[in-house]
Short mmCIF file of C-alpha atoms in Angstrom, two decimals:
data_model
loop_
_atom_site.label_atom_id
_atom_site.label_comp_id
_atom_site.label_asym_id
_atom_site.label_seq_id
_atom_site.Cartn_x
_atom_site.Cartn_y
_atom_site.Cartn_z
CA MET A 1 69.53 9.05 -14.68
CA LEU A 2 69.35 12.83 -14.29
CA ARG A 3 69.04 12.46 -10.53
CA SER A 4 72.30 10.52 -10.55
CA LEU A 5 74.31 13.22 -12.35
CA SER A 6 76.31 14.33 -9.34
CA TYR A 7 79.79 15.84 -9.77
CA PRO A 8 78.65 18.69 -12.05
CA TRP A 9 82.18 19.95 -12.68
CA SER A 10 83.28 16.54 -13.92
CA TRP A 11 80.27 16.31 -16.24
CA ALA A 12 80.99 19.85 -17.45
CA PHE A 13 84.52 18.73 -18.30
CA VAL A 14 83.19 15.76 -20.29
CA LEU A 15 80.81 18.00 -22.23
CA LEU A 16 83.49 20.66 -22.79
CA VAL A 17 85.94 18.15 -24.24
CA SER A 18 83.16 16.66 -26.38
CA GLY A 19 82.18 20.10 -27.67
CA LEU A 20 85.76 21.00 -28.52
CA PHE A 21 86.15 17.65 -30.22
CA GLN A 22 83.15 18.32 -32.46
CA LEU A 23 84.39 21.79 -33.30
CA PHE A 24 87.99 20.97 -34.14
CA MET A 25 88.40 17.25 -34.93
CA PRO A 26 88.11 16.80 -38.72
CA ILE A 27 86.00 14.12 -40.35
CA ALA A 28 88.69 12.21 -42.18
CA SER A 29 90.32 8.87 -42.93
CA ASP A 30 88.38 5.91 -41.49
CA GLU A 31 85.48 8.05 -40.28
CA ALA A 32 85.00 9.59 -43.73
CA TYR A 33 85.29 6.10 -45.23
CA PHE A 34 82.57 4.65 -43.00
CA ILE A 35 80.29 7.59 -43.75
CA ALA A 36 80.88 7.10 -47.49
CA TRP A 37 79.62 3.51 -47.25
CA GLY A 38 76.14 4.99 -46.92
CA LYS A 39 76.18 6.55 -50.38
CA THR A 40 74.50 3.40 -51.69
CA LEU A 41 72.85 0.56 -49.80
CA LEU A 42 75.43 -2.22 -50.12
CA PRO A 43 75.01 -5.86 -49.00
CA GLY A 44 78.66 -5.81 -48.00
CA VAL A 45 81.82 -3.76 -48.25
CA TYR A 46 85.41 -4.74 -48.92
CA ASP A 47 86.98 -4.80 -45.47
CA HIS A 48 84.12 -4.93 -42.95
CA PRO A 49 80.63 -6.31 -42.47
CA PRO A 50 77.89 -4.00 -43.74
CA LEU A 51 75.88 -2.74 -40.72
CA PRO A 52 77.76 0.58 -40.26
CA GLY A 53 77.10 1.26 -43.95
CA TRP A 54 73.40 0.54 -43.55
CA VAL A 55 73.21 2.94 -40.61
CA SER A 56 75.12 5.53 -42.62
CA TYR A 57 72.71 5.06 -45.53
CA GLY A 58 69.79 5.85 -43.24
CA LEU A 59 71.55 8.86 -41.75
CA ARG A 60 72.44 10.18 -45.19
CA ALA A 61 68.84 9.74 -46.33
CA ILE A 62 67.64 11.76 -43.34
CA GLY A 63 70.39 14.29 -43.99
CA ALA A 64 69.31 14.67 -47.62
CA TRP A 65 65.75 15.27 -46.46
CA ILE A 66 66.80 18.11 -44.12
CA GLY A 67 69.71 19.41 -46.25
CA LEU A 68 72.68 18.01 -44.28
CA GLU A 69 73.60 15.01 -46.43
CA GLN A 70 77.19 16.00 -47.20
CA HIS A 71 78.37 17.20 -43.78
CA GLY A 72 78.52 14.15 -41.54
CA VAL A 73 76.77 16.16 -38.84
CA LEU A 74 74.07 13.56 -38.33
CA HIS A 75 76.66 10.79 -38.07
CA ARG A 76 78.41 12.60 -35.25
CA LEU A 77 75.08 13.36 -33.54
CA PHE A 78 74.10 9.72 -33.91
CA SER A 79 77.29 8.60 -32.17
CA PHE A 80 76.84 11.15 -29.41
CA GLY A 81 73.28 9.94 -28.96
CA LEU A 82 74.51 6.35 -28.67
CA GLY A 83 76.84 7.53 -25.92
CA GLY A 84 74.00 9.14 -23.99
CA LEU A 85 71.80 6.09 -24.45
CA SER A 86 74.64 3.85 -23.27
CA LEU A 87 75.09 5.89 -20.07
CA TRP A 88 71.35 5.72 -19.45
CA LEU A 89 71.35 1.92 -19.82
CA VAL A 90 74.35 1.62 -17.52
CA ALA A 91 72.74 3.93 -14.93
CA ARG A 92 69.54 1.88 -14.93
CA ARG A 93 71.38 -1.39 -14.41
CA ILE A 94 73.66 0.00 -11.69
CA GLY A 95 70.63 1.39 -9.87
CA ALA A 96 68.93 -2.00 -10.05
CA MET A 97 72.04 -3.53 -8.49
CA GLY A 98 71.60 -1.26 -5.47
CA ALA A 99 74.81 0.72 -5.96
CA ALA A 100 75.34 4.48 -6.10
CA VAL A 101 74.90 5.44 -9.73
CA GLY A 102 76.64 8.83 -9.82
CA PRO A 103 80.23 7.80 -8.93
CA ALA A 104 80.24 4.80 -11.28
CA LEU A 105 78.67 6.71 -14.17
CA ILE A 106 81.11 9.60 -14.11
CA VAL A 107 84.05 7.19 -13.93
CA LEU A 108 82.77 5.57 -17.13
CA ALA A 109 82.12 8.93 -18.80
CA LEU A 110 85.66 10.10 -17.98
CA VAL A 111 87.35 7.19 -19.77
CA PRO A 112 89.29 8.65 -22.75
CA GLY A 113 88.03 5.88 -25.02
CA THR A 114 84.41 6.55 -24.04
CA ILE A 115 84.68 10.23 -24.96
CA LEU A 116 86.45 9.58 -28.26
CA MET A 117 84.30 6.60 -29.24
CA PHE A 118 80.98 8.40 -28.86
CA ASN A 119 82.15 11.56 -30.60
CA LEU A 120 83.16 9.78 -33.82
CA TYR A 121 81.16 7.79 -36.37
CA LEU A 122 83.16 4.57 -36.34
CA ASN A 123 82.27 0.91 -36.46
CA ASP A 124 83.83 0.64 -32.98
CA THR A 125 81.24 3.13 -31.69
CA LEU A 126 78.40 0.99 -32.96
CA LEU A 127 80.13 -2.16 -31.74
CA GLY A 128 80.61 -0.75 -28.24
CA PHE A 129 76.93 0.11 -27.94
CA LEU A 130 75.78 -3.25 -29.32
CA ALA A 131 78.15 -5.10 -26.98
CA LEU A 132 76.55 -3.26 -24.05
CA VAL A 133 73.06 -4.29 -25.21
CA PHE A 134 74.28 -7.87 -25.70
CA LEU A 135 75.85 -7.94 -22.23
CA LEU A 136 72.71 -6.66 -20.52
CA ALA A 137 70.39 -8.91 -22.53
CA VAL A 138 72.43 -12.05 -21.80
CA GLU A 139 72.57 -11.13 -18.11
CA GLN A 140 68.79 -10.74 -18.13
CA ALA A 141 68.33 -14.06 -19.91
CA PHE A 142 70.62 -15.68 -17.33
CA GLN A 143 69.16 -14.15 -14.17
CA ALA A 144 65.50 -13.42 -14.89
CA LYS A 145 62.56 -15.68 -14.23
CA ARG A 146 60.06 -13.64 -16.28
CA ASN A 147 60.21 -12.49 -19.95
CA VAL A 148 63.26 -14.69 -20.38
CA TRP A 149 62.66 -15.39 -24.07
CA VAL A 150 62.34 -11.69 -24.83
CA ALA A 151 65.85 -11.28 -23.38
CA VAL A 152 67.08 -14.32 -25.32
CA PHE A 153 65.78 -12.89 -28.61
CA LEU A 154 67.21 -9.43 -27.86
CA ALA A 155 70.60 -10.97 -27.01
CA ALA A 156 70.55 -12.91 -30.29
CA LEU A 157 69.74 -9.79 -32.32
CA ALA A 158 72.46 -7.82 -30.54
CA PHE A 159 74.99 -10.59 -31.15
CA ALA A 160 74.06 -10.80 -34.83
CA ALA A 161 74.33 -7.02 -35.12
CA MET A 162 77.76 -7.13 -33.45
CA LEU A 163 79.01 -9.67 -36.00
CA LEU A 164 77.53 -7.60 -38.85
CA THR A 165 79.40 -4.57 -37.50
CA LYS A 166 82.83 -5.99 -36.77
CA TYR A 167 84.13 -9.51 -36.35
CA ASN A 168 85.96 -8.76 -33.11
CA GLY A 169 82.54 -8.48 -31.49
CA ALA A 170 82.99 -12.23 -31.12
CA LEU A 171 85.59 -11.55 -28.39
CA VAL A 172 82.82 -10.65 -25.93
CA PHE A 173 80.85 -13.75 -26.92
CA LEU A 174 83.92 -15.96 -26.45
CA GLY A 175 84.60 -14.26 -23.12
CA MET A 176 81.11 -15.26 -22.02
CA ILE A 177 81.72 -18.85 -23.11
CA VAL A 178 84.91 -18.96 -21.04
CA ALA A 179 83.07 -17.46 -18.03
CA PHE A 180 80.14 -19.89 -18.25
CA ALA A 181 82.33 -22.91 -18.90
CA THR A 182 84.28 -22.25 -15.68
CA TRP A 183 81.18 -21.53 -13.58
CA ARG A 184 79.21 -24.60 -12.59
CA ARG A 185 76.05 -22.59 -11.91
CA ALA A 186 76.03 -21.42 -15.54
CA TRP A 187 76.43 -24.78 -17.26
CA GLY A 188 72.70 -25.20 -17.77
CA PHE A 189 72.47 -21.75 -19.33
CA LEU A 190 75.56 -22.36 -21.49
CA PHE A 191 74.13 -25.54 -23.02
CA GLY A 192 70.56 -24.24 -23.11
CA ARG A 193 69.64 -20.61 -23.73
CA MET A 194 73.12 -19.62 -24.92
CA VAL A 195 72.84 -22.21 -27.68
CA VAL A 196 69.48 -20.73 -28.69
CA ILE A 197 70.99 -17.21 -28.71
CA SER A 198 73.83 -18.43 -30.93
CA LEU A 199 71.56 -20.25 -33.39
CA ILE A 200 69.22 -17.27 -33.83
CA ALA A 201 72.21 -14.95 -34.37
CA LEU A 202 73.62 -17.36 -36.94
CA VAL A 203 70.69 -16.82 -39.35
CA PRO A 204 71.50 -13.22 -40.44
CA PHE A 205 75.22 -13.91 -40.17
CA ALA A 206 74.82 -16.91 -42.51
CA ALA A 207 73.39 -14.51 -45.12
CA HIS A 208 76.51 -12.39 -44.72
CA LEU A 209 78.69 -15.49 -45.20
CA TRP A 210 76.77 -16.30 -48.38
CA TRP A 211 77.42 -12.80 -49.71
CA ASN A 212 81.11 -13.32 -48.97
CA ALA A 213 81.11 -16.60 -50.91
CA GLN A 214 79.77 -14.73 -53.97
CA ASN A 215 82.31 -11.89 -53.57
CA CYS A 216 85.80 -13.34 -53.15
CA SER A 217 85.07 -13.99 -49.43
CA VAL A 218 86.47 -10.52 -49.24
CA ASN A 219 85.42 -9.53 -45.68
CA LEU A 220 86.69 -12.78 -44.26
CA ALA A 221 89.85 -12.81 -46.34
CA PHE A 222 90.76 -9.23 -45.47
CA ASN A 223 90.36 -9.75 -41.75
CA PHE A 224 91.88 -13.24 -41.60
CA GLY A 225 94.25 -13.31 -44.53
CA PHE A 226 94.85 -10.09 -46.49
CA ARG A 227 96.09 -8.23 -43.42
CA ASP A 228 99.69 -8.77 -42.44
CA ALA A 229 99.39 -10.57 -39.10
CA ALA A 230 103.11 -10.34 -38.43
CA ALA A 231 104.24 -9.08 -35.07
CA ALA A 232 103.70 -5.37 -34.50
CA GLY A 233 105.11 -5.43 -30.99
CA TYR A 234 104.67 -7.08 -27.63
CA GLY A 235 101.00 -8.09 -27.68
CA PRO A 236 100.13 -8.21 -23.95
CA LEU A 237 101.60 -4.73 -23.51
CA TRP A 238 99.23 -3.43 -26.19
CA LEU A 239 96.37 -5.15 -24.38
CA LEU A 240 97.35 -3.37 -21.16
CA LEU A 241 97.38 -0.03 -23.00
CA THR A 242 93.98 -0.95 -24.44
CA ILE A 243 92.57 -1.52 -20.95
CA VAL A 244 93.94 1.83 -19.74
CA PHE A 245 92.65 3.77 -22.75
CA MET A 246 89.30 2.05 -23.33
CA ALA A 247 88.35 1.30 -19.70
CA GLY A 248 90.44 3.84 -17.77
CA PRO A 249 90.96 3.44 -14.02
CA ALA A 250 87.87 1.23 -13.80
CA GLY A 251 89.55 -1.27 -16.12
CA VAL A 252 92.78 -1.31 -14.13
CA LEU A 253 90.93 -1.64 -10.80
CA ALA A 254 88.60 -4.35 -12.10
CA MET A 255 91.56 -6.28 -13.46
CA TRP A 256 93.30 -5.93 -10.08
CA TYR A 257 90.40 -6.74 -7.72
CA THR A 258 88.30 -9.26 -9.62
CA PRO A 259 90.59 -12.33 -9.50
CA GLY A 260 90.68 -12.34 -5.68
CA ALA A 261 87.17 -11.07 -5.02
CA GLU A 262 84.94 -12.99 -2.61
CA ARG A 263 81.76 -12.14 -4.52
CA VAL A 264 82.29 -12.86 -8.21
CA GLY A 265 79.08 -12.76 -10.21
CA PHE A 266 77.95 -12.58 -13.82
CA PHE A 267 79.59 -9.29 -14.82
CA SER A 268 82.93 -9.88 -13.11
CA ARG A 269 83.19 -13.40 -14.52
CA VAL A 270 82.41 -12.20 -18.05
CA PHE A 271 84.94 -9.38 -17.66
CA LEU A 272 87.63 -11.87 -16.63
CA GLY A 273 86.63 -14.30 -19.37
CA THR A 274 86.86 -11.58 -22.00
CA LEU A 275 90.29 -10.53 -20.73
CA VAL A 276 91.47 -14.14 -20.95
CA VAL A 277 90.31 -14.33 -24.57
CA MET A 278 91.91 -10.97 -25.38
CA LEU A 279 95.16 -12.02 -23.71
CA GLY A 280 95.21 -15.17 -25.81
CA ILE A 281 94.65 -13.15 -28.99
CA SER A 282 97.41 -10.68 -28.04
CA ILE A 283 99.90 -13.49 -27.40
CA TRP A 284 98.94 -15.34 -30.59
CA ARG A 285 99.09 -12.28 -32.85
CA ARG A 286 101.80 -10.53 -30.81
CA GLU A 287 99.75 -7.36 -31.15
CA PHE A 288 96.40 -5.98 -30.04
CA GLY A 289 94.36 -3.14 -31.52
CA ILE A 290 93.31 -0.54 -28.97
CA ASN A 291 89.92 -0.20 -30.67
CA TRP A 292 89.29 -3.93 -30.12
CA GLY A 293 88.66 -3.11 -26.48
CA ALA A 294 85.62 -0.90 -27.18
CA PRO A 295 83.29 -2.80 -24.76
CA LEU A 296 85.80 -2.99 -21.88
CA GLY A 297 84.72 0.24 -20.15
CA PHE A 298 81.15 -0.94 -19.65
CA MET A 299 82.28 -4.38 -18.55
CA ALA A 300 84.81 -3.04 -16.05
CA VAL A 301 82.31 -0.69 -14.40
CA PHE A 302 79.72 -3.46 -13.99
CA ALA A 303 82.39 -5.77 -12.59
CA LEU A 304 83.44 -3.19 -9.99
CA VAL A 305 79.83 -2.47 -9.01
CA GLU A 306 79.49 -6.18 -8.40
CA ILE A 307 82.65 -6.72 -6.33
CA ARG A 308 83.92 -3.37 -4.96
CA PRO A 309 81.68 -0.35 -5.60
CA GLN A 310 83.45 1.81 -3.01
CA VAL A 311 86.48 2.33 -5.28
CA PHE A 312 84.62 4.65 -7.66
CA ALA A 313 85.18 7.73 -5.48
CA ARG A 314 88.95 7.42 -5.93
CA ALA A 315 88.70 6.30 -9.53
CA ARG A 316 86.95 9.54 -10.52
CA TYR A 317 90.03 11.64 -9.79
CA ALA A 318 92.26 9.20 -11.63
CA GLY A 319 89.90 9.24 -14.60
CA LEU A 320 89.76 13.02 -14.65
CA THR A 321 93.56 13.20 -14.60
CA LEU A 322 94.02 10.54 -17.29
CA THR A 323 91.48 12.10 -19.62
CA ALA A 324 92.93 15.57 -19.13
CA LEU A 325 96.46 14.36 -19.84
CA ILE A 326 95.41 12.57 -23.04
CA LEU A 327 92.61 14.64 -24.52
CA VAL A 328 93.34 18.23 -23.50
CA PRO A 329 96.68 18.37 -25.38
CA LEU A 330 95.03 16.66 -28.35
CA MET A 331 92.23 19.24 -28.41
CA ALA A 332 94.72 22.10 -28.05
CA LEU A 333 96.75 20.79 -30.99
CA MET A 334 93.67 20.30 -33.17
CA MET A 335 92.41 23.78 -32.27
CA ALA A 336 95.74 25.33 -33.23
CA LEU A 337 95.82 23.43 -36.52
CA GLN A 338 92.22 24.20 -37.47
CA LEU A 339 92.65 27.89 -36.70
CA ASN A 340 95.93 27.83 -38.64
CA LEU A 341 97.84 29.16 -35.61
CA ILE A 342 100.77 26.82 -36.27
CA ARG A 343 102.34 25.54 -39.48
CA LEU A 344 102.84 21.82 -39.21
CA GLN A 345 105.55 21.87 -41.88
CA ASP A 346 107.71 23.85 -39.45
CA TYR A 347 107.80 20.84 -37.12
CA ARG A 348 107.27 17.75 -39.27
CA PRO A 349 108.55 16.53 -42.68
CA ASP A 350 106.70 18.15 -45.55
CA LYS A 351 105.11 14.87 -46.66
CA VAL A 352 103.56 14.36 -43.22
CA ALA A 353 102.50 18.01 -43.00
CA HIS A 354 100.98 17.81 -46.47
CA THR A 355 98.78 14.87 -45.45
CA ALA A 356 97.55 16.66 -42.32
CA ASP A 357 96.94 19.92 -44.21
CA ARG A 358 95.01 18.07 -46.91
CA ILE A 359 92.78 16.46 -44.28
CA LEU A 360 92.07 19.83 -42.67
CA ASP A 361 91.42 21.59 -45.98
CA LEU A 362 89.08 18.82 -47.07
CA ASP A 363 87.23 19.00 -43.76
CA ASN A 364 86.72 22.76 -43.79
CA GLY A 365 85.74 22.70 -47.48
CA ASP A 366 88.47 24.97 -48.83
CA LEU A 367 90.09 22.32 -51.04
CA ILE A 368 86.70 20.90 -51.98
CA GLU A 369 85.49 24.19 -53.44
CA LEU A 370 88.74 24.86 -55.29
CA LEU A 371 88.56 21.47 -57.02
CA ARG A 372 84.86 21.46 -57.96
CA PRO A 373 85.35 23.42 -61.22
CA LEU A 374 88.34 21.26 -62.20
CA ALA A 375 86.38 18.04 -61.52
CA ASP A 376 83.47 19.08 -63.73
CA GLY A 377 83.14 16.46 -66.48
CA ARG A 378 86.02 14.42 -65.09
CA VAL A 379 86.37 11.43 -62.81
CA LEU A 380 87.96 12.58 -59.55
CA VAL A 381 90.65 10.11 -58.50
CA ALA A 382 92.26 9.90 -55.06
CA MET A 383 95.24 7.76 -54.13
CA ASP A 384 93.98 6.72 -50.70
CA TYR A 385 90.57 5.67 -49.41
CA GLY A 386 90.23 8.47 -46.83
CA THR A 387 90.69 11.24 -49.38
CA GLY A 388 88.41 9.48 -51.85
CA ALA A 389 85.72 9.13 -49.18
CA SER A 390 85.96 12.84 -48.32
CA PHE A 391 85.22 13.76 -51.94
CA ASP A 392 82.45 11.17 -52.07
CA ASN A 393 80.85 12.68 -48.97
CA ALA A 394 81.18 16.17 -50.45
CA GLY A 395 78.89 15.18 -53.32
CA PHE A 396 81.33 14.82 -56.23
CA GLU A 397 79.52 12.83 -58.87
CA ALA A 398 82.25 10.44 -60.09
CA VAL A 399 84.91 9.44 -57.56
CA THR A 400 87.23 6.46 -57.40
CA VAL A 401 90.51 5.44 -55.81
CA LEU A 402 93.69 4.16 -57.43
CA SER A 403 95.62 2.23 -54.82
CA LYS A 404 97.76 -0.85 -54.32
CA SER A 405 97.15 -0.87 -50.57
CA VAL A 406 95.41 -3.76 -48.83
CA PHE A 407 93.33 -1.25 -46.85
CA GLY A 408 90.10 0.45 -47.91
CA ARG A 409 89.76 -1.19 -51.32
CA ASN A 410 86.02 -0.61 -51.65
CA GLN A 411 86.70 0.73 -55.15
CA ASP A 412 87.24 -2.89 -56.24
CA LEU A 413 83.57 -3.52 -55.48
CA LEU A 414 82.16 -0.23 -56.75
CA THR A 415 84.26 0.66 -59.81
CA ASP A 416 84.53 -1.19 -63.10
CA PHE A 417 87.81 0.26 -64.34
CA ARG A 418 87.19 -1.09 -67.86
CA GLN A 419 84.46 1.53 -68.23
CA LEU A 420 86.90 4.30 -67.35
CA ASP A 421 89.08 3.64 -70.41
CA GLY A 422 89.67 6.90 -72.24
CA ARG A 423 87.98 9.03 -69.58
CA ASN A 424 89.38 12.36 -68.43
CA MET A 425 90.36 12.54 -64.78
CA LEU A 426 91.40 14.86 -61.99
CA LEU A 427 94.06 13.03 -59.98
CA ILE A 428 94.86 14.11 -56.40
CA PRO A 429 98.42 13.00 -55.53
CA LEU A 430 99.30 11.62 -52.12
CA GLY A 431 102.36 13.82 -51.63
CA PRO A 432 103.22 17.49 -52.06
CA ARG A 433 104.32 17.00 -55.67
CA ALA A 434 102.62 15.17 -58.51
CA ASP A 435 104.23 11.94 -59.73
CA VAL A 436 105.08 12.66 -63.37
CA VAL A 437 106.06 9.05 -64.11
CA LEU A 438 102.69 7.85 -62.78
CA ALA A 439 100.80 10.44 -64.82
CA GLU A 440 102.68 9.42 -67.98
CA ALA A 441 101.74 5.78 -67.39
CA LEU A 442 98.06 6.45 -66.73
CA PHE A 443 97.11 9.11 -69.30
CA ASP A 444 97.53 9.83 -73.00
CA SER A 445 98.31 13.42 -72.00
CA PHE A 446 98.22 15.44 -68.83
CA GLU A 447 98.99 18.77 -67.24
CA ILE A 448 99.88 19.60 -63.66
CA THR A 449 98.18 22.56 -62.07
CA THR A 450 98.32 24.10 -58.61
CA VAL A 451 95.54 25.24 -56.32
CA LYS A 452 96.19 27.19 -53.15
CA THR A 453 94.35 27.39 -49.83
CA ALA A 454 95.25 29.47 -46.79
CA ARG A 455 97.43 26.58 -45.58
CA ARG A 456 99.41 25.52 -48.62
CA SER A 457 99.55 24.85 -52.35
CA TYR A 458 98.43 21.51 -53.80
CA GLN A 459 99.49 20.04 -57.12
CA VAL A 460 96.81 18.11 -59.02
CA VAL A 461 96.96 16.26 -62.32
CA ILE A 462 94.46 16.93 -65.09
CA GLY A 463 94.70 13.79 -67.17
CA SER A 464 93.19 13.11 -70.58
CA GLY A 465 92.58 9.60 -71.90
CA PHE A 466 92.89 7.16 -69.00
CA SER A 467 94.77 4.04 -70.13
CA TYR A 468 92.86 1.10 -68.68
CA GLU A 469 95.27 -1.47 -70.15
CA ASN A 470 98.28 0.15 -68.47
CA TYR A 471 96.39 0.37 -65.19
CA ARG A 472 95.28 -3.24 -65.45
CA GLU A 473 98.79 -4.50 -66.15
CA THR A 474 100.67 -2.50 -63.52
CA TRP A 475 98.04 -2.09 -60.77
CA ILE A 476 95.06 -4.44 -60.99
CA MET A 477 96.84 -7.69 -61.84
CA PRO A 478 99.48 -7.33 -59.09
CA VAL A 479 96.68 -6.68 -56.58
CA ILE A 480 94.85 -9.81 -57.76
CA THR A 481 98.05 -11.85 -57.54
CA ASN A 482 99.23 -10.52 -54.18
CA LEU A 483 95.87 -10.30 -52.40
CA TYR A 484 92.86 -11.99 -53.93
CA ASP A 485 94.64 -15.08 -55.26
CA LYS A 486 96.21 -15.62 -51.83
CA SER A 487 92.91 -15.63 -49.97
CA PRO A 488 92.85 -18.41 -47.38
CA ILE A 489 89.03 -18.43 -47.43
CA PRO A 490 87.30 -20.37 -50.25
CA TYR A 491 84.65 -18.67 -52.39
CA ARG A 492 82.30 -19.40 -55.31
CA ALA A 493 82.83 -16.22 -57.35
CA CYS A 494 85.01 -13.12 -57.35
CA TYR A 495 84.29 -9.72 -58.86
CA MET A 496 87.98 -9.33 -59.79
CA ASP A 497 87.77 -12.17 -62.31
CA LYS A 498 86.41 -9.76 -64.91
CA TYR A 499 89.90 -8.27 -65.20
CA ARG A 500 91.74 -11.51 -65.95
#
């Protein structure tokens, strides 16, 4: 691979943007939440399959051993390492196809989604890598005449790992089914080895389904029922934006050239099949999540190598321009915010600015250290899962979340609120000012105090005597009624029944 790293200035740009990202992008929201899953080894979590949490558990264990448990540093390094390993795998396969590795590899590295994905610890990062392994293993099982069953077993493990990471990993699998079903040469493989791959992958996934059946079918219900699937916009347009962001110029060119190509092989057919599946999803849901396209960059590059490798020279300039236009302003803004060079409240409503300032002050540790003495002997309570996860990752002993949101409800699994009755708490409000009516409803008595960082002042509530009965009546039971009782997925048992 090192011999293929031509275009040193382009690679320097990729590394510069990645370095700035690590310096100035805070660990917050979903990323903090996924890291927090590793605090204990869970068989499942509320809104996603468990594999990212298992990886996080291992990384946190290593971090504890070397003294970095609470920083998320290893999680970011892990993701960056997955990016490097992915490029190495792509380079090896492109070289085996007889194409020039350097131009194709730098086009992939310059995709905005590639840079962001492998600089964050997200389930999409893990999914993208596993989808690449799955793609290469299935291609090997399809083409090879030797060690075929090794490739079949590896493809099955990768597919199972994809499903245990995120359900939309099935989009790549379905794209393959579409490709093979419309390709006469692949029918034998589709009804032979692909069936074996699917059956092997079903074994660990069946265990996950069993866990769901014992726990309100919560993963399945959240992804296929608890979410509001109403229209968020014009779905195919979001898919097009996904292709541009997650696959860059390679995605656009592959989408343009593949349908009329004379030489359409495994990779180009799977790319087209996956796009057909994604288009169907976008039309059905009338929306499409940009992160759902995590594997598209790899697939587009392989498709172009197969049908039109000469386009990579032009695509590099387009990729460099696109990435610069998207990521350079983002890095400049994050740098200015982290260094406190601009006050966000001068440009945005105070509620929005407060949220951003809280994220930054949690990330740099200023707010964490101010609240440690106040949290001593109290349960620290956040009002959103991202803030709660940040405190969890910072090593606070007792942390939970009070929320009516459908998102990030892992506290339903991890917290028995009956045992918190009468406890003293430190409540972190969502907005700039504490909600007095809420505090009166939750506590026998309370006081509001203010802590101040270099960015702003934060009100927090010191509450004495948490009223479980009030919380159950006004928060837990409405959540059960509006979410859990409306689950479209059957189950054998539900952990929320203890509150009825």
